XYZ file of C-alpha atoms in Angstrom:
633
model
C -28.838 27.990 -51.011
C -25.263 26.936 -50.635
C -23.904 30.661 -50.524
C -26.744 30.863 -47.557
C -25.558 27.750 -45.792
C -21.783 28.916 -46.172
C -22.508 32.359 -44.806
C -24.270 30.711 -41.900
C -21.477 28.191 -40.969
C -18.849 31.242 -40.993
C -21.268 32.904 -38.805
C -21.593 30.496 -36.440
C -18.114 29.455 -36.107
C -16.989 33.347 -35.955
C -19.393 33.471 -33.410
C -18.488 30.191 -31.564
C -14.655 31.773 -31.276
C -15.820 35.091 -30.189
C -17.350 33.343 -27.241
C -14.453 31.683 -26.305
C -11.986 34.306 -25.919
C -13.354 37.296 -23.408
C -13.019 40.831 -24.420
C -10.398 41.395 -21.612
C -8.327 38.697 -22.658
C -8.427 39.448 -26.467
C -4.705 40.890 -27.830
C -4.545 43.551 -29.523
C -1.904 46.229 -31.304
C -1.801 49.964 -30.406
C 0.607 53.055 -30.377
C -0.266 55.966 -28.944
C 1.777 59.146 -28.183
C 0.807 61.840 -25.621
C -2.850 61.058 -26.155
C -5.311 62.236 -23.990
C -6.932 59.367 -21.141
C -10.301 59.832 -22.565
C -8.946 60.160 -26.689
C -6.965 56.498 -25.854
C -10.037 55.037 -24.081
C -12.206 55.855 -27.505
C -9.439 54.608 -29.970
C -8.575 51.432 -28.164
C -12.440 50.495 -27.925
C -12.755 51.872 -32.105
C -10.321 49.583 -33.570
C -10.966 46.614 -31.565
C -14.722 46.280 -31.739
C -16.379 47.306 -28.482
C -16.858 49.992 -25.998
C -16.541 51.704 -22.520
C -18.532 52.898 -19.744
C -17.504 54.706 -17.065
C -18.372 57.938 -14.663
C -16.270 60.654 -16.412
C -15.823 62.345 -12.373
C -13.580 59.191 -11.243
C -11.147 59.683 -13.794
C -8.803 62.288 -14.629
C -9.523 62.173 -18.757
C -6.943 64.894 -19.486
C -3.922 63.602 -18.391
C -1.735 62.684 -21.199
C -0.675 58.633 -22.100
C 1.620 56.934 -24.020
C 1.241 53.292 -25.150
C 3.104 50.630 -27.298
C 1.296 47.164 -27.394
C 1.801 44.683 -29.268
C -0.425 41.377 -29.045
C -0.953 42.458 -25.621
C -4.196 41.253 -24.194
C -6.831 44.150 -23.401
C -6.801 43.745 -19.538
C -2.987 43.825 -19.601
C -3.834 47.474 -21.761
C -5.780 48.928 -18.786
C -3.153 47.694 -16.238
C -0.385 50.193 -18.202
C -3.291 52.799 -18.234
C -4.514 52.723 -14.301
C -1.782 51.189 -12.806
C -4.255 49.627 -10.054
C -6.693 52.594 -10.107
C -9.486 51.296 -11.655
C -11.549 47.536 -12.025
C -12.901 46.715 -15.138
C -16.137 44.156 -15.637
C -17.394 42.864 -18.873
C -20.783 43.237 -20.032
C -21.447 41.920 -23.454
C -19.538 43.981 -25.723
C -18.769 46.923 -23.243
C -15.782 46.918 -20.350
C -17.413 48.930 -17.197
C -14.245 51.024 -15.594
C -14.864 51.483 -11.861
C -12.512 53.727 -10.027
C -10.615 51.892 -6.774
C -10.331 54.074 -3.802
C -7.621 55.366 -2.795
C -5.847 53.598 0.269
C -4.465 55.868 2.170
C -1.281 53.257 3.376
C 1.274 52.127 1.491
C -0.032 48.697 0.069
C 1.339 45.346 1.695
C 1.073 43.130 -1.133
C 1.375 43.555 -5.153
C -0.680 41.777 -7.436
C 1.119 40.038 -10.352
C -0.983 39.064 -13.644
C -0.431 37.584 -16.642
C -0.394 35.030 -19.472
C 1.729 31.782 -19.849
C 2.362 30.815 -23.545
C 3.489 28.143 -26.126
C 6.839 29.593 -27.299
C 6.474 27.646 -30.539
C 3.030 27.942 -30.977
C 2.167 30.853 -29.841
C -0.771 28.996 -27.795
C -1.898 29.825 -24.246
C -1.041 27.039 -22.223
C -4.139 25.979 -19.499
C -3.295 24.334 -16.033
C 0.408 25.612 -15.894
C 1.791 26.144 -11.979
C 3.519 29.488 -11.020
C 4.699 29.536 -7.026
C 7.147 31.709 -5.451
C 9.534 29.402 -3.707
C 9.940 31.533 -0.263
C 6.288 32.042 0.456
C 4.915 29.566 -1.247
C 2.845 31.901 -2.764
C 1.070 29.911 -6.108
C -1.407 30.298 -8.874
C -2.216 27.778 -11.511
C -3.696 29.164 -15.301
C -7.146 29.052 -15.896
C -8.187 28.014 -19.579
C -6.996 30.720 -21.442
C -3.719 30.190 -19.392
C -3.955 33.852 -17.559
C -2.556 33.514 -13.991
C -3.137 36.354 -10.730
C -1.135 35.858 -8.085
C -0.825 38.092 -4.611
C 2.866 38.702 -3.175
C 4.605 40.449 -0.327
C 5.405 44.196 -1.321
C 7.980 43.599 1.009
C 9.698 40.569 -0.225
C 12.874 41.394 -1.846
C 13.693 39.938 -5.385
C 10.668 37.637 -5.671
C 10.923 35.171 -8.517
C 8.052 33.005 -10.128
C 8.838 29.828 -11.081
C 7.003 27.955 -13.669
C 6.273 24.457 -14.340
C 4.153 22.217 -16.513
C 4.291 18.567 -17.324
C 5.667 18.298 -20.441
C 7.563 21.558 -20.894
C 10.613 23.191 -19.767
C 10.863 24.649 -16.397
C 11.606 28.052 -16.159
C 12.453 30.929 -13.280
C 11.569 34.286 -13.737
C 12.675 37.939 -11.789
C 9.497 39.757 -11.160
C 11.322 43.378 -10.717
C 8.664 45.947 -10.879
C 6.658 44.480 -13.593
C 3.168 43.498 -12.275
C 1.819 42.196 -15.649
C 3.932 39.769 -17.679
C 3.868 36.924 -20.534
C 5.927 34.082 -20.065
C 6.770 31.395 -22.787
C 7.575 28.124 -22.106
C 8.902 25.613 -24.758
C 7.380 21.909 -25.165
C 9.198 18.903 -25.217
C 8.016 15.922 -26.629
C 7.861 12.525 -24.582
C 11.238 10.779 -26.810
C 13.310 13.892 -26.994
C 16.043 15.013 -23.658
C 14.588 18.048 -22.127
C 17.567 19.065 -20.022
C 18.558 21.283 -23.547
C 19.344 25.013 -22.390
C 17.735 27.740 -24.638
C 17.881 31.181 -24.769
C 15.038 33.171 -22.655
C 13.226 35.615 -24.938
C 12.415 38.010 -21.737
C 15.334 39.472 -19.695
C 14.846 37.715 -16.657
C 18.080 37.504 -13.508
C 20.216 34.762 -12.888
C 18.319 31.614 -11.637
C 19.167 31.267 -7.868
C 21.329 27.858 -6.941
C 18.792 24.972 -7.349
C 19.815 21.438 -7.492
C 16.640 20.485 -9.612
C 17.785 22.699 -12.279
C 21.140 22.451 -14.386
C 23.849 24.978 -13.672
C 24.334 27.854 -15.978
C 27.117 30.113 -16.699
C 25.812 33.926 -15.384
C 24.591 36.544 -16.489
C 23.239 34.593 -19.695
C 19.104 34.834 -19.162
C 18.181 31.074 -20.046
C 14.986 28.769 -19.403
C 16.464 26.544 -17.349
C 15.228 22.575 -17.107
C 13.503 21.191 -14.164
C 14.492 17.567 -13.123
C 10.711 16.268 -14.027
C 11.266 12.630 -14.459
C 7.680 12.038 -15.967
C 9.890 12.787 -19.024
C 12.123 10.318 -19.106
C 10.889 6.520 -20.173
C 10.275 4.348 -17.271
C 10.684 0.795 -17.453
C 7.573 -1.569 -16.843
C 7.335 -3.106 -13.526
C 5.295 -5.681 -11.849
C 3.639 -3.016 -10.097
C 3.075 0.588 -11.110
C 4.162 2.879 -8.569
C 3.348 5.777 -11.614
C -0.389 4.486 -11.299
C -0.090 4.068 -6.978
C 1.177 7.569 -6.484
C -1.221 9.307 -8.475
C -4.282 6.919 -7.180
C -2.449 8.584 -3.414
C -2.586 12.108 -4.624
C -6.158 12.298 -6.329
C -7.727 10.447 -2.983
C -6.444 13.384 -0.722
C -6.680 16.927 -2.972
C -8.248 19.431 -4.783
C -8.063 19.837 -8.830
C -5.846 22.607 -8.155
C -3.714 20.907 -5.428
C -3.419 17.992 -7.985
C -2.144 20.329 -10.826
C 0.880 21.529 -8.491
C 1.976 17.665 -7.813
C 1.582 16.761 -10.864
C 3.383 19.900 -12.738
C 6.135 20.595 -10.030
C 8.939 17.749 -9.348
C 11.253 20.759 -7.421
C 11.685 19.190 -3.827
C 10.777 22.340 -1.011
C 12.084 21.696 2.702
C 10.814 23.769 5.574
C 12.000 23.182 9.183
C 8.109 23.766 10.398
C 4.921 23.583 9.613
C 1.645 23.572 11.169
C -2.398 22.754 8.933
C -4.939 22.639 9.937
C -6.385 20.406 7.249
C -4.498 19.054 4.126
C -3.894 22.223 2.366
C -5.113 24.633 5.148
C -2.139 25.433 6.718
C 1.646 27.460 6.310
C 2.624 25.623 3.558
C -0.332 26.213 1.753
C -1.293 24.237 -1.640
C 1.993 23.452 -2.179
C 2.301 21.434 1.016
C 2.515 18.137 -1.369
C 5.492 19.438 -2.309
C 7.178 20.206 1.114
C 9.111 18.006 3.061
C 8.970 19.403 6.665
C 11.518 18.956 9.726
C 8.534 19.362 12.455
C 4.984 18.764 11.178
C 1.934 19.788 13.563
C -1.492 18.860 11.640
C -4.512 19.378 14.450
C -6.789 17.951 12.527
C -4.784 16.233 9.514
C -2.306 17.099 7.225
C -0.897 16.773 3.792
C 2.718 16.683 2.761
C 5.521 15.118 0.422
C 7.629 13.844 3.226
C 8.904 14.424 7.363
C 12.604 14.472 7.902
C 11.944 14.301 12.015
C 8.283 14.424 13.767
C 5.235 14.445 12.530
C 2.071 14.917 14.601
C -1.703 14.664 13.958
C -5.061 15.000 16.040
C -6.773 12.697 13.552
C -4.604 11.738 10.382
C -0.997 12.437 8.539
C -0.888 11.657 5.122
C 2.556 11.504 3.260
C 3.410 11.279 -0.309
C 6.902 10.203 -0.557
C 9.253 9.259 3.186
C 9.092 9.523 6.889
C 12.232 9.679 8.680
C 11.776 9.900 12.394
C 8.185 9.733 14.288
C 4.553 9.618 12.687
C 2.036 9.792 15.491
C -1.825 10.605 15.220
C -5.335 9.891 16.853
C -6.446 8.044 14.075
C -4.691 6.955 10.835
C -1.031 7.491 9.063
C -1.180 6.864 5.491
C 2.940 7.106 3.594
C 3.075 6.420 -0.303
C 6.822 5.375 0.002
C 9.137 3.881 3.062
C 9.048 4.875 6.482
C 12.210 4.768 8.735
C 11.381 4.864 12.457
C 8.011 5.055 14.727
C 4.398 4.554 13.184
C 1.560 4.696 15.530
C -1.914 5.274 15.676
C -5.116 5.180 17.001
C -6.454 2.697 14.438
C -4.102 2.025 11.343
C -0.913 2.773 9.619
C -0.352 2.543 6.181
C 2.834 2.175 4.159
C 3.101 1.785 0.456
C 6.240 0.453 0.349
C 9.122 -0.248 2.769
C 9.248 -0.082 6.611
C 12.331 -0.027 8.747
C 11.221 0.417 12.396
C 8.172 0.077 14.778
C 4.343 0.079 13.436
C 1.976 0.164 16.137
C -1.689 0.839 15.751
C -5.385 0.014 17.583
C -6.677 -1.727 14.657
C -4.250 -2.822 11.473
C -1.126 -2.522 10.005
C -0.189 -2.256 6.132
C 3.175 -2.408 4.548
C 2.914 -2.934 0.888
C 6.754 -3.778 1.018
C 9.444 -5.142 2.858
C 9.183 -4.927 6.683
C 12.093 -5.406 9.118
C 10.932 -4.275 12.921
C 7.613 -5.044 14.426
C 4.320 -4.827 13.566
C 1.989 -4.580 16.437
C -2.005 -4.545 16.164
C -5.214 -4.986 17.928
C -6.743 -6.629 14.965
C -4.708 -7.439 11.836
C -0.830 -6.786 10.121
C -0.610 -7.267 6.580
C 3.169 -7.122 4.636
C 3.386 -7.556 1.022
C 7.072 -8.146 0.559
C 9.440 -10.087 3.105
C 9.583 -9.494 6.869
C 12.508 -9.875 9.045
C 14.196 -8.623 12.225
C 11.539 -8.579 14.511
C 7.885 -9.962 14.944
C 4.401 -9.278 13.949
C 1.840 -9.825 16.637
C -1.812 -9.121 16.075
C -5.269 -9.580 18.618
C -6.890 -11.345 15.083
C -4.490 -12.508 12.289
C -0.744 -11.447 10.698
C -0.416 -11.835 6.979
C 3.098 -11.703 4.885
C 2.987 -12.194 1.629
C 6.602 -12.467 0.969
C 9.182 -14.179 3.219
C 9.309 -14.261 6.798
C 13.031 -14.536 8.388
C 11.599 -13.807 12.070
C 8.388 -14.331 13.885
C 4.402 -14.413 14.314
C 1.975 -14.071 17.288
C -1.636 -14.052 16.691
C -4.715 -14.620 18.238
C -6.541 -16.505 15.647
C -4.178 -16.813 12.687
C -1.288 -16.386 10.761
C -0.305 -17.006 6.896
C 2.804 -16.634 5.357
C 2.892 -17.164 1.669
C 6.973 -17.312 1.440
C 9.524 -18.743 2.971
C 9.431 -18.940 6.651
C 12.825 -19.084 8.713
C 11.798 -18.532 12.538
C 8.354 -19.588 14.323
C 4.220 -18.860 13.767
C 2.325 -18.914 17.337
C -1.446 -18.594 16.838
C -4.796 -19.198 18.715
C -5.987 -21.228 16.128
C -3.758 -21.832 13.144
C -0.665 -21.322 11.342
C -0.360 -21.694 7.748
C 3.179 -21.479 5.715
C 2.439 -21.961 2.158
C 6.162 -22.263 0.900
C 9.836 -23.763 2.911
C 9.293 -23.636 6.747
C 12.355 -23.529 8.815
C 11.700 -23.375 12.458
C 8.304 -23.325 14.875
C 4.512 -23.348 14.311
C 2.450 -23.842 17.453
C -1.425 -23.660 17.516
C -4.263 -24.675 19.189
C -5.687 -26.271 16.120
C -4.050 -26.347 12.763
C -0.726 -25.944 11.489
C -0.089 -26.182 7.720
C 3.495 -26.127 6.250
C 4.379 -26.570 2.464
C 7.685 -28.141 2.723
C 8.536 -27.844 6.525
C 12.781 -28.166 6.414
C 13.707 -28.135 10.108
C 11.648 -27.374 13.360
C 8.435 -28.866 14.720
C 4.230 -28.700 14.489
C 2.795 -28.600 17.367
C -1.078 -28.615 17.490
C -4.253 -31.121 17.369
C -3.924 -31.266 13.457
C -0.866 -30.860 11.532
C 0.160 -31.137 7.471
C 3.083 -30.849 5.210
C 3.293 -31.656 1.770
C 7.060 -32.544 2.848
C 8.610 -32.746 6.246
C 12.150 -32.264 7.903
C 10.747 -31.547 10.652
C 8.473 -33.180 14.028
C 5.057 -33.121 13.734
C 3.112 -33.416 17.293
C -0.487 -33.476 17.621
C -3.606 -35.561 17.485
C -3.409 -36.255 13.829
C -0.481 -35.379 11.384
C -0.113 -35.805 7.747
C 2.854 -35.131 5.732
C 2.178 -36.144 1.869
C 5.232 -36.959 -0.072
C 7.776 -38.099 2.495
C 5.939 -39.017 5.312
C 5.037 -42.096 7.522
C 2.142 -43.965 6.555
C 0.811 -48.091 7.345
C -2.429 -49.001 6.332
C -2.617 -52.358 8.551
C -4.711 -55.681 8.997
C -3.574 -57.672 11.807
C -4.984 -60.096 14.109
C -4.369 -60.647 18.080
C -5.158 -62.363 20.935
C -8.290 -60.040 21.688
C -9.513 -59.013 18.189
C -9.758 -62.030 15.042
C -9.409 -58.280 12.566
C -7.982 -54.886 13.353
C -7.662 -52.413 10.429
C -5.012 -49.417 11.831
C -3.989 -46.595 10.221
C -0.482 -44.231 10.948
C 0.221 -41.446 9.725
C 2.828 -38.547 10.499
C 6.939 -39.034 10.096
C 9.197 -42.059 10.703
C 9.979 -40.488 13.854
C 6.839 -40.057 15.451
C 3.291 -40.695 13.954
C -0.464 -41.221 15.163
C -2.086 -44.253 15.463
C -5.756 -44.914 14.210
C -7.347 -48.403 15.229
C -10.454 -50.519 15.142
C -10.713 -54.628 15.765
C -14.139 -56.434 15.492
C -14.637 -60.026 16.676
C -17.770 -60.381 14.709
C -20.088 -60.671 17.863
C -18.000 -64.117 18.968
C -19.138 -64.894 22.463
C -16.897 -64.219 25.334
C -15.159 -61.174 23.179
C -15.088 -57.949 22.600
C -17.882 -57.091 20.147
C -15.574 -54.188 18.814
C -13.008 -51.743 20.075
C -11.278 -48.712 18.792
C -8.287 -46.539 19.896
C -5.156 -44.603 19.548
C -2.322 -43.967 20.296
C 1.735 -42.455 18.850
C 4.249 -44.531 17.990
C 8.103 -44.622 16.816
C 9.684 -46.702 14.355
C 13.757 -47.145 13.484
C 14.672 -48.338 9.748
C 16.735 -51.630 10.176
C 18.267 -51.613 5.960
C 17.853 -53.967 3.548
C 13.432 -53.864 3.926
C 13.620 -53.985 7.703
C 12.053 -51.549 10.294
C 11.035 -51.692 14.049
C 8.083 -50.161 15.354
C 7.021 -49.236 18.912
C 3.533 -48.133 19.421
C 1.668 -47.395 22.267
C -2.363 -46.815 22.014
C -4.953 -46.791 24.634
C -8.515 -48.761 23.467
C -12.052 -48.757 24.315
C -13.941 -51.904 24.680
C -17.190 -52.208 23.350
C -19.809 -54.939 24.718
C -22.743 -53.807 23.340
C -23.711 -51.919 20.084
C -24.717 -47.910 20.667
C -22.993 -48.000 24.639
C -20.518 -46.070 25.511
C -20.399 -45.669 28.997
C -18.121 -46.124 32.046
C -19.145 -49.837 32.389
C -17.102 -50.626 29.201
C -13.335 -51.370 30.065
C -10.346 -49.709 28.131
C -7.002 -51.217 27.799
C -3.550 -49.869 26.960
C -0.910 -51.614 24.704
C 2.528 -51.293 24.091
C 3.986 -53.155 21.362
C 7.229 -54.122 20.114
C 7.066 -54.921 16.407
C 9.298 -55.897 13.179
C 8.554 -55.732 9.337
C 9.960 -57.174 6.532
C 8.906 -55.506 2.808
C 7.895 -58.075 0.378
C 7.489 -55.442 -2.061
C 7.858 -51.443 -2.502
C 4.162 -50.659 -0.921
C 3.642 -54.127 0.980
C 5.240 -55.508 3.805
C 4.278 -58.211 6.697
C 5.045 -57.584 10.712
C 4.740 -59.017 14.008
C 4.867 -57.771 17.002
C 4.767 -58.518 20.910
C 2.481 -56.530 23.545
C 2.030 -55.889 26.718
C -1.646 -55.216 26.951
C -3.065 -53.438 30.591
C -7.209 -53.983 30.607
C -8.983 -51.513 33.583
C -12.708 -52.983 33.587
C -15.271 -54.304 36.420
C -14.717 -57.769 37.717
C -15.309 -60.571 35.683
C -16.111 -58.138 32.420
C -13.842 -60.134 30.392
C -13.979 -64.325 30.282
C -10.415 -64.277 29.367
C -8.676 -68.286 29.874
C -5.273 -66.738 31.655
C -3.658 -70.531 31.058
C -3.495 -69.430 27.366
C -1.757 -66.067 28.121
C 1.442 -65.307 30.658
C 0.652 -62.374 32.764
C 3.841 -60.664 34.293
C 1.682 -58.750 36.854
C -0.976 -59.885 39.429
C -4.514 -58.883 39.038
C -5.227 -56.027 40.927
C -8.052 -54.426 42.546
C -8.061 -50.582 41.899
C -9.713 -47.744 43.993
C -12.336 -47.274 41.695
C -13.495 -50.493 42.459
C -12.689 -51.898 38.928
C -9.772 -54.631 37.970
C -6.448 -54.006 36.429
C -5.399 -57.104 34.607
C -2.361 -57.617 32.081
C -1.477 -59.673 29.775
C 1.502 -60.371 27.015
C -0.261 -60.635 23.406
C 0.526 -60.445 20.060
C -0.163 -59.303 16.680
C 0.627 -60.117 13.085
C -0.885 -59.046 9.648
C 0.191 -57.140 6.560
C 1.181 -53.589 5.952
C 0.014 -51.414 2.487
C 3.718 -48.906 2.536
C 3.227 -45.466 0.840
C 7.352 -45.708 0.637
């Protein structure tokens, strides 16, 4: 039973291997002298194992051979044999030969074949790019790592170069062989690569390339590529390793990703025109080109544009744009743009921009900006922006520092440091040192605001520098704040509350006179004021505030009067956070005649009573007011 079970695993696992390596591609060793066509045909299919069928009128079985293989593969047999005359199929365990017809012209392109080997090992290496660097010409190696490629006939001194990840670079002289086996040798992840060995094929000397190293001629040598995926790269907050190849697999093929990924050689072409990415003169190796002029009609695909690039609906770039990038709908760049952006609907830049973005929609820059930023909707930066402005229908974002300006409809943010101004429909919001301007409708928010002003209905800062203007403004740790009760000659209590800086602060107020007859029964108001530090726990304070009178609870109407104070006041600190005042008043009451039973002998009034054209009475009066201050410094 176990001889049985032993026989059977060998079996299956000679069988599993069978099925993974084709007839055509399985190597095998031969020498033949001045054998006849149909003699060779018989011994080659003998010794190896299988067979061949063919029409005996297409060939001429007479003529006379010679052959030397050694570990060649069988297709690469045939090729020596036919030279191009014949096709061969596989069925099963028999090779069909199939004469080609003759072509009666001279043939306009040659087809070179072959295998691409482990030099040490011996293994066929899968996924390995060939290209020919003036036509851009390219193959990549399918899993056994056999490559078929289609060149020129014409094209004088084509050479193939060769790259995989991981292994040496090498360039190779096609001369007149149309069937070849190149080795490559691995390098391991720790080790230099840039080592020069000796090339086990005569190939010609490598033409001048500054991504390879210079070597003395005519010594054949594999010559290093400058692939920095084999060099150690240092960690950084943000992987551009991961970004760039998250860019690449978004946009291509498998086989367009196997060139970007295997070939680090930098192409330039003056031109180029796609029609989609990949569909155009530059081929599948058009993420390797950087063009002068790029025309894409519908989109296009490249590694960078040295001048103008122009699309009907998108431009994607892998690495720099120097110049113009204009299209009908979208430019996305996966490193720094230096010029003109603009689109239809959005730009994109992964990380620096020096110039002009302009699009329908949004804006990106994933890095420092210094230009403008223009957009119907939305501009987002993610590093610092400066020299110019960002201006946006909706909202501008920067996530870094801003050292010029924002204009938005609804919004902006900062998350830096902001040195210039933020002008917004509705808000403005600087979450770290503010030097200069924010004006909204709304709401401004500053972190520490150094130097500048606030200017909308609500305004904050944890710390301010600066002048806060608008309805109501808070500033937390050095700001002006009085929580007051005070009595006057109108109200027996008022509770007030300021808030905003030393310099200029809001005024929150409400009196009651407990429904006493002949008074108010409450009123509330507000108003700005200014106050001037005297030393040694002294301060001055003038407020103004306008008030509404209340007669009657739940009526607010026109037949309530409203007076205005101004008030000259002085404090004294009793302790850090509590303080007593007084102040003088000037108090101007607008109301219907006789609406107040005020006894005038008690109070001096500087200014006759008047009758207004309204029909209602201005009367004034000098008060006062006294009470105690809670100090938040």
């Amino acid at each position: 039973m176990k001889i049985f079970l032993k026989i059977l695993l060998f079996v299956s696992i000679s069988t599993f291997s069978f099925a993974q390596k084709t007839v055509l591609d399985k190597p095998i060793t031969l020498k033949l002298s001045n054998e006849r066509l149909e003699e060779a045909l018989k011994i080659i299919g003998d010794r190896n194992g299988f067979s061949f069928s063919y029409n005996p009128a297409d060939f001429d079985l007479s003529r006379r051979v010679t052959l030397n293989a050694a570990g060649k593969a069988v297709r690469q047999v045939l090729d020596e044999l036919f030279r191009d005359s014949a096709t061969y199929k596989e069925r099963r365990n028999h090779i069909i030969l199939q004469k080609v017809a003759e072509k009666p012209e001279e043939p306009k392109d040659i087809i070179i074949n072959g295998y691409v080997f482990d030099q040490e090992t011996g293994e066929r290496i899968a996924q390995v790019s060939i290209f020919e660097k003036r036509t851009l010409v390219s193959a990549v190696t399918n899993q056994m790592g056999y490559f078929r490629m289609r060149l020129p006939a014409a094209l004088p001194n084509p050479r193939l170069e060769v790259r995989k990840e991981r292994y040496l670079g090498t360039s190779v002289t096609v001369n007149n062989q149309q069937a070849m086996d190149i080795g490559l040798i691995h390098t391991k992840i720790d080790e230099k690569p840039l080592q020069i060995l000796t090339q086990t094929k005569p190939s010609s000397v490598p033409v001048t390339d500054t991504f390879k190293v210079r070597v003395p001629a005519p010594t054949p040598v594999f010559v290093a590529s400058a692939d920095t995926s084999n060099v150690p790269r240092q960690k950084r907050k943000l992987n551009l390793e991961n970004v760039e190849k998250t860019f690449v697999d978004a946009f291509t093929t498998a086989q367009q990703a196997v060139h970007i990924q295997n070939v680090r050689d930098t192409i330039y072409r003056p031109f180029q025109v796609s029609l989609l990415p990949f569909v155009g003169t530059n081929h599948v190796l058009s993420g390797n080109v950087i063009n002068g002029l790029s025309f894409n009609i519908i989109a296009g695909y490249s590694l960078g544009v040295n001048a103008l690039e122009v699309g009907g609906f998108a431009n994607l770039v892998r690495w720099d744009v120097h110049g113009a990038q204009i299209s009908g709908f979208a430019n996305l760049v996966g490193r720094n743009v230096y010029g003109l952006q603009a689109s239809g609907f959005a730009n994109g830049v992964l990380k620096n921009f020096d110039g002009m973005q302009a699009s329908g929609f949004a804006n990106l820059t994933a890095g420092h900006h210094s230009g403008l930023q223009i957009a119907g909707f939305a501009n987002l930066t993610g590093g610092s922006f400066t020299n110019g402005f960002q201006t946006a229908g909706f909202a501008n974002v920067t996530l870094g520092s801003m050292k010029s300006g924002q204009i938005s409809g609804f919004a902006n943010l900062t998350l830096g440091n902001v040195s210039g101004w933020q002008i917004s429909g509705f808000g403005n919001l600087a979450l770290n040192k503010l030097r200069g301007i924010q004006i909204s409708s709304y709401f401004n928010y500053a972190t520490v605001h150094e130097k500048g002003l606030q200017l909308a209905l609500f305004n904050y800062a944890d710390s301010s520098g600066a002048l806060p203007i608008g309805l109501f403004s808070f500033v937390r740790r050095n700001g002006y704040r009085r929580y007051e009760i005070s009595t006057d000659e109108l109200n027996y209590a008022n509770v007030t509350f300021k808030t905003g800086i030393q310099k200029f602060y809001n005024i929150l107020t409400i009196g009651s006179n407990f429904g006493m007859a002949d008074k108010p029964l409450y009123t509330f108001g507000y108003g700005v004021g200014t106050a001037l530090n005297l030393g040694r726990g002294w301060m001055t304070n003038v407020d103004l505030t306008a008030n509404k009178i209340m007669q009657a609870t739940n009526r607010f109407d026109s037949s309530n009067g409203i007076f205005y104070r101004l008030s000259l006041g002085l404090e004294k600190k009793i302790t850090r956070h509590l303080a007593l005042f007084g102040a003088a008043s000037l108090t101007g009451l607008t109301a219907q005649p006789g609406y107040l039973k005020l006894d005038n002998s008690r109070l001096y009034q500087p200014f006759p009573t008047a009758t207004l054209r309204n029909g209602l009475d201005f009367t004034n009066w000098v008060g006062f007011q006294v009470g105690i201050r809670i100090c938040n410094r």
